[in-house]
Coordinates of C-alpha atoms in Angstrom, one line a residue:
M1120 CA -16.8 -106.5 18.1
A1121 CA -17.9 -102.8 19.7
G1122 CA -19.6 -104.8 22.7
L1123 CA -16.2 -106.3 23.4
R1124 CA -14.3 -103.4 23.2
Q1125 CA -16.7 -101.9 25.7
K1126 CA -16.2 -104.6 28.1
M1127 CA -12.2 -104.7 27.7
F1128 CA -12.6 -100.6 28.4
R1129 CA -14.7 -101.1 31.3
T1130 CA -12.3 -103.8 32.6
A1131 CA -9.4 -101.6 32.3
V1132 CA -11.1 -98.8 34.4
A1133 CA -11.9 -101.0 36.9
A1134 CA -8.3 -102.4 37.1
V1135 CA -6.8 -98.9 37.4
A1136 CA -9.5 -97.8 39.8
L1137 CA -8.6 -101.0 42.1
I1138 CA -4.6 -100.0 41.8
L1139 CA -5.2 -96.5 42.6
G1140 CA -7.4 -97.5 45.4
T1141 CA -4.7 -99.3 46.9
L1142 CA -2.2 -96.5 47.0
P1143 CA -1.5 -94.4 49.9
V1144 CA -3.2 -91.1 49.7
R1145 CA -0.3 -88.5 49.3
A1146 CA -0.3 -84.8 50.6
A1147 CA 0.2 -83.9 47.2
D1148 CA -3.7 -84.7 46.6
M1149 CA -4.7 -82.1 49.2
P1150 CA -6.4 -78.8 48.4
E1151 CA -4.0 -75.8 48.0
I1152 CA -2.9 -74.4 51.5
R1153 CA -2.2 -70.9 52.8
F1154 CA 0.2 -70.0 55.7
L1155 CA -1.0 -67.7 58.6
I1156 CA 1.7 -65.8 60.1
P1157 CA 1.3 -64.0 63.5
G1158 CA 4.3 -61.9 63.0
G1159 CA 6.4 -59.6 60.6
K1160 CA 8.5 -60.7 57.8
G1161 CA 12.0 -61.9 58.7
G1162 CA 11.0 -63.2 62.3
G1163 CA 10.8 -66.8 63.3
W1164 CA 7.2 -67.6 62.5
D1165 CA 7.7 -65.9 59.2
T1166 CA 11.0 -67.8 58.4
T1167 CA 9.5 -71.2 59.4
A1168 CA 6.5 -70.8 57.2
H1169 CA 8.7 -69.8 54.3
A1170 CA 11.3 -72.5 54.7
V1171 CA 8.2 -75.6 55.1
G1172 CA 6.4 -73.8 52.3
E1173 CA 9.6 -74.3 49.8
V1174 CA 10.1 -77.6 50.6
L1175 CA 6.7 -78.6 50.4
T1176 CA 6.7 -76.9 47.1
A1177 CA 10.0 -78.4 45.8
T1178 CA 8.9 -82.2 46.8
G1179 CA 5.4 -81.8 45.6
L1180 CA 3.9 -82.7 49.0
A1181 CA 1.3 -79.5 48.5
T1182 CA 0.9 -76.3 46.8
V1183 CA 1.3 -73.2 49.1
V1184 CA -0.9 -70.4 47.5
A1185 CA -0.3 -67.4 50.1
Y1186 CA 1.7 -66.5 53.0
E1187 CA -0.4 -63.8 55.2
N1188 CA 1.6 -61.9 57.9
L1189 CA -1.2 -60.8 60.2
V1190 CA 0.9 -58.5 62.6
G1191 CA -0.5 -57.5 65.9
G1192 CA -0.5 -57.9 69.7
G1193 CA 2.5 -60.3 69.6
G1194 CA 0.6 -62.9 67.4
D1195 CA -2.7 -62.4 69.3
R1196 CA -4.4 -61.0 66.2
A1197 CA -3.5 -63.8 64.0
L1198 CA -4.7 -66.3 66.4
L1199 CA -8.3 -64.7 67.2
D1200 CA -8.8 -64.4 63.4
L1201 CA -8.4 -68.1 63.0
I1202 CA -10.5 -68.7 66.0
H1203 CA -13.3 -66.1 65.4
H1204 CA -13.2 -66.3 61.7
P1205 CA -12.8 -69.8 60.5
Q1206 CA -14.9 -69.3 57.4
R1207 CA -11.9 -67.5 55.9
H1208 CA -9.4 -69.9 56.8
R1209 CA -10.1 -72.8 54.9
N1210 CA -7.0 -74.8 54.2
T1211 CA -5.1 -72.5 56.3
L1212 CA -2.2 -73.3 58.9
M1213 CA -1.0 -70.8 61.3
V1214 CA 2.5 -71.0 62.4
Q1215 CA 2.6 -70.9 65.9
S1216 CA 5.1 -71.7 69.0
T1217 CA 5.6 -71.5 72.7
P1218 CA 4.0 -68.0 72.7
I1219 CA 0.5 -69.3 72.1
I1220 CA 1.1 -71.0 75.7
V1221 CA 2.9 -68.2 77.1
R1222 CA 0.7 -65.3 76.1
S1223 CA -2.9 -67.4 76.9
F1224 CA -1.2 -67.6 80.4
R1225 CA -0.8 -63.8 80.9
G1226 CA -4.5 -63.3 80.2
D1227 CA -4.0 -61.5 76.7
Y1228 CA -6.7 -63.5 75.4
R1229 CA -9.3 -65.9 76.9
N1230 CA -8.6 -68.4 74.1
S1231 CA -5.8 -71.2 74.0
W1232 CA -4.3 -73.8 71.6
R1233 CA -7.5 -75.7 72.6
D1234 CA -9.6 -73.3 70.6
T1235 CA -7.8 -74.6 67.4
R1236 CA -6.9 -77.7 65.8
P1237 CA -3.1 -78.6 66.6
V1238 CA -1.9 -80.2 63.5
A1239 CA 1.8 -80.8 64.0
I1240 CA 4.9 -79.8 65.9
L1241 CA 7.7 -80.0 63.3
I1242 CA 10.8 -78.4 65.0
S1243 CA 12.6 -77.3 68.2
A1244 CA 14.7 -74.3 67.8
Y1245 CA 17.3 -72.8 70.2
Q1246 CA 17.4 -69.0 71.5
A1247 CA 20.3 -66.9 71.5
I1248 CA 21.6 -63.5 72.6
A1249 CA 23.7 -61.3 70.3
V1250 CA 25.2 -58.0 70.3
P1251 CA 26.5 -55.7 67.4
A1252 CA 30.3 -57.0 65.7
N1253 CA 31.5 -53.8 67.4
S1254 CA 30.0 -54.2 70.7
P1255 CA 32.3 -54.1 73.6
Y1256 CA 30.8 -57.0 75.1
R1257 CA 32.9 -60.2 74.3
D1258 CA 30.8 -62.9 76.0
I1259 CA 27.6 -63.4 77.9
N1260 CA 29.1 -62.8 81.5
E1261 CA 30.5 -59.2 80.2
L1262 CA 26.8 -58.3 79.1
M1263 CA 25.4 -59.4 82.3
Q1264 CA 27.9 -57.3 84.2
A1265 CA 27.0 -54.3 82.5
I1266 CA 23.2 -54.6 83.1
R1267 CA 23.9 -55.7 86.8
L1268 CA 26.0 -52.2 87.2
S1269 CA 23.4 -50.2 85.1
P1270 CA 20.6 -52.1 83.9
G1271 CA 19.2 -48.4 82.2
D1272 CA 21.9 -48.2 80.2
V1273 CA 22.0 -51.6 78.5
P1274 CA 18.4 -51.9 76.8
V1275 CA 17.9 -55.6 75.1
T1276 CA 15.4 -56.0 72.6
G1277 CA 13.4 -59.2 71.2
G1278 CA 10.6 -59.6 68.4
S1279 CA 7.8 -60.1 70.9
T1280 CA 6.3 -58.5 73.6
Y1281 CA 6.8 -58.6 77.7
L1282 CA 6.9 -61.9 79.2
S1283 CA 6.7 -63.4 76.0
L1284 CA 9.5 -66.1 74.5
D1285 CA 12.4 -63.4 74.1
H1286 CA 11.6 -61.6 77.2
L1287 CA 11.6 -65.2 79.1
T1288 CA 14.8 -66.2 77.6
L1289 CA 16.7 -63.4 78.8
G1290 CA 14.7 -63.4 82.3
L1291 CA 16.4 -67.0 82.5
V1292 CA 19.8 -66.0 81.2
A1293 CA 19.6 -63.1 83.6
Q1294 CA 18.3 -65.2 86.6
A1295 CA 21.3 -67.6 86.3
A1296 CA 23.5 -64.4 86.4
G1297 CA 21.8 -63.2 89.7
I1298 CA 19.8 -60.6 88.0
H1299 CA 15.9 -60.3 88.4
L1300 CA 13.4 -59.9 85.6
N1301 CA 12.2 -56.7 86.8
A1302 CA 15.7 -55.2 86.7
L1303 CA 15.8 -55.6 83.0
R1304 CA 15.3 -53.1 80.3
Y1305 CA 13.7 -55.0 77.6
S1306 CA 12.4 -53.3 74.4
P1307 CA 9.8 -55.4 72.4
A1308 CA 9.8 -55.2 68.7
D1309 CA 7.2 -56.7 66.4
G1310 CA 9.0 -59.7 64.8
G1311 CA 12.7 -60.8 64.8
K1312 CA 13.7 -58.5 61.6
A1313 CA 12.4 -55.5 63.7
A1314 CA 14.2 -56.3 66.6
L1315 CA 17.5 -56.9 64.6
D1316 CA 16.9 -53.7 62.9
R1317 CA 16.6 -51.8 66.3
L1318 CA 20.2 -53.5 67.3
L1319 CA 21.8 -52.6 64.2
S1320 CA 20.6 -48.9 64.4
G1321 CA 22.2 -48.5 67.6
K1322 CA 18.9 -48.2 69.7
V1323 CA 19.8 -51.4 71.9
K1324 CA 22.8 -53.1 73.1
A1325 CA 21.6 -56.7 72.7
V1326 CA 19.0 -58.5 70.9
V1327 CA 17.3 -62.0 71.9
S1328 CA 15.9 -64.2 69.3
G1329 CA 16.1 -67.6 67.7
V1330 CA 19.3 -68.9 66.4
G1331 CA 18.1 -69.4 62.6
E1332 CA 16.9 -65.6 62.7
L1333 CA 20.3 -64.5 64.0
L1334 CA 22.3 -66.6 61.8
P1335 CA 22.7 -64.6 58.5
A1336 CA 23.6 -61.4 60.1
A1337 CA 26.1 -63.4 62.2
Q1338 CA 27.4 -64.9 59.1
A1339 CA 27.6 -61.1 57.3
G1340 CA 29.8 -60.0 60.1
K1341 CA 27.0 -57.7 61.3
I1342 CA 26.2 -59.1 64.7
R1343 CA 28.3 -61.4 67.2
I1344 CA 26.3 -64.1 69.2
L1345 CA 27.1 -64.3 72.5
G1346 CA 25.5 -67.7 73.6
V1347 CA 22.7 -70.1 72.8
T1348 CA 20.3 -72.0 74.7
S1349 CA 21.1 -75.6 73.7
A1350 CA 23.0 -78.0 76.3
D1351 CA 25.8 -78.9 73.7
P1352 CA 27.5 -76.6 71.1
L1353 CA 25.5 -76.6 68.1
P1354 CA 27.2 -78.5 65.2
G1355 CA 28.9 -76.1 62.8
L1356 CA 28.4 -73.2 64.7
D1357 CA 31.3 -71.5 66.7
V1358 CA 28.8 -70.3 69.3
P1359 CA 29.3 -71.2 73.2
T1360 CA 26.3 -72.1 75.3
F1361 CA 25.5 -70.5 78.3
R1362 CA 26.0 -73.4 80.2
S1363 CA 29.7 -73.6 79.0
Q1364 CA 30.1 -69.6 80.2
G1365 CA 28.6 -70.8 83.8
L1366 CA 25.2 -70.1 83.2
D1367 CA 22.8 -73.1 83.6
V1368 CA 20.2 -72.1 81.1
V1369 CA 18.9 -74.8 78.5
F1370 CA 15.8 -74.1 76.7
S1371 CA 14.2 -74.6 73.0
N1372 CA 11.4 -73.4 71.4
W1373 CA 9.0 -75.5 69.3
R1374 CA 7.3 -74.7 66.4
G1375 CA 4.3 -76.0 64.6
F1376 CA 1.1 -75.4 62.9
F1377 CA -2.6 -75.2 63.9
A1378 CA -5.8 -75.1 61.9
A1379 CA -9.2 -73.7 62.5
S1380 CA -11.0 -75.6 65.0
A1381 CA -13.9 -76.2 62.4
T1382 CA -11.5 -78.1 60.2
D1383 CA -12.7 -81.7 58.9
E1384 CA -11.0 -84.7 60.3
K1385 CA -10.2 -86.0 57.2
D1386 CA -8.3 -82.7 56.1
I1387 CA -6.3 -82.7 59.4
Q1388 CA -5.3 -86.6 58.7
A1389 CA -4.1 -85.2 55.4
F1390 CA -2.2 -82.3 56.9
E1391 CA -0.6 -84.7 59.6
A1392 CA 0.3 -87.1 56.8
M1393 CA 1.5 -84.1 54.6
F1394 CA 4.0 -82.8 57.6
T1395 CA 5.0 -86.7 58.6
E1396 CA 6.3 -87.2 54.8
L1397 CA 7.8 -83.8 54.7
A1398 CA 9.8 -84.7 57.8
A1399 CA 11.3 -87.6 56.2
T1400 CA 12.8 -85.8 53.3
T1401 CA 16.2 -85.1 52.6
A1402 CA 15.3 -81.5 51.5
W1403 CA 13.8 -80.9 54.6
A1404 CA 17.0 -82.3 56.7
N1405 CA 19.0 -79.8 54.6
Q1406 CA 16.6 -77.0 55.6
R1407 CA 16.6 -77.7 59.1
S1408 CA 20.4 -77.9 58.8
K1409 CA 20.3 -74.4 57.6
Y1410 CA 18.8 -72.9 60.3
R1411 CA 20.1 -75.0 63.2
W1412 CA 16.7 -76.5 64.0
E1413 CA 16.3 -79.8 65.6
P1414 CA 13.7 -82.2 64.5
L1415 CA 10.6 -82.5 66.6
L1416 CA 7.7 -84.2 64.8
L1417 CA 4.6 -84.6 67.0
V1418 CA 0.9 -85.2 65.6
G1419 CA -2.2 -86.5 67.0
D1420 CA -2.2 -87.6 70.7
P1421 CA 1.3 -87.3 71.3
L1422 CA 1.0 -83.8 70.1
K1423 CA -1.9 -83.0 72.8
R1424 CA -0.1 -84.4 75.4
F1425 CA 3.1 -82.3 74.7
L1426 CA 1.1 -79.1 74.9
I1427 CA -0.2 -79.9 78.2
E1428 CA 2.9 -80.5 79.4
Q1429 CA 4.3 -77.4 78.1
E1430 CA 1.4 -75.6 79.8
R1431 CA 2.5 -76.9 83.0
S1432 CA 6.7 -76.4 82.5
L1433 CA 5.9 -73.1 81.3
F1434 CA 3.8 -71.9 84.1
R1435 CA 6.5 -72.8 86.5
I1436 CA 8.9 -70.7 84.6
M1437 CA 6.7 -67.8 84.4
T1438 CA 5.8 -68.1 88.0
M1439 CA 9.6 -68.5 88.9
L1440 CA 10.2 -65.2 87.1
Q1441 CA 7.8 -62.9 88.3
S1442 CA 8.0 -60.7 91.1
S1443 CA 5.0 -61.7 92.2
P1444 CA 4.2 -65.3 91.9
E1445 CA 1.3 -65.4 93.9
R1446 CA -0.5 -62.9 92.0
F1447 CA 0.4 -64.4 88.8
G1448 CA -0.6 -68.1 90.3
R1449 CA -4.1 -66.5 90.8
M1450 CA -4.5 -64.9 87.5
A1451 CA -3.2 -68.3 85.8
S1452 CA -5.6 -70.5 88.0
R1453 CA -8.8 -68.5 87.0
S1454 CA -7.9 -68.7 83.2
H1455 CA -6.5 -72.4 83.1
A1456 CA -7.6 -74.5 85.9
R1457 CA -9.9 -75.9 83.7
H1458 CA -7.3 -77.1 81.1
W1459 CA -5.5 -79.3 83.6
R1460 CA -8.4 -81.2 84.9

């Protein structure tokens, strides 16, 4: 009898193992993860990491154990820490966006996204320009006219440094209005919250940031958004596009996640599966809607091809906005010619 019970037990265990072996591996089976955030609290990177983490936790797709804000150098410090100290970044996902390409082009560091493991791009976020609620500038053309007449009296802030995403957005809008980038008085802050605080304290006249980062202050009646970089009006948001105001600017900032270069391939695949499953949930759709983010899910080879094309298009934009395109072109060619081969 005892032998029969043992045989039945072994058979049951084998059956369970067979069933479990045929089930898809879920992201919930992954180790606990950490988010590395290259900017301060309240900025675009910080908002994205927490928004993703909230849904991962709520849906049971993963357990987020830490959010580390490693501030400095417009995102450089966190990127270089991930590259040069991979042993302390096991199970770490660094949130990043367009600046990882822009700052590499500028020569701020010799590394690039190729020195990490790209995991997934998850969203596309539009940019916006806003002023205090009591500002005399009622639309983007009034602001641009004030800058044209006396640029030194109309400082504009953004949550990142010179020739970064916010500065480039301002440059594209200004160029569409017939103003050169060099005429702008741009005052960089370390993160979106710091930039917004600078605006509300009266130190600057306008702010450039992501729509999602500006939305809470706009809904609270503290600021007025003058325009967004989308081609068409964003659903549920009573804000004009720059294009509808006669400035032909359409531009978006992708955001995604990168791991240390030493990350095992099986862990990369697990991360990709996690983000793919996340993107299909209703909870994530609701989170995107809250911040006015557009879906842009890319993993694997399509992700790498996208990043290479981003290098080409951003190089064109930065060259166009530079006072000395030839000088910038030589710098970028020295740093990145190998990337396009």
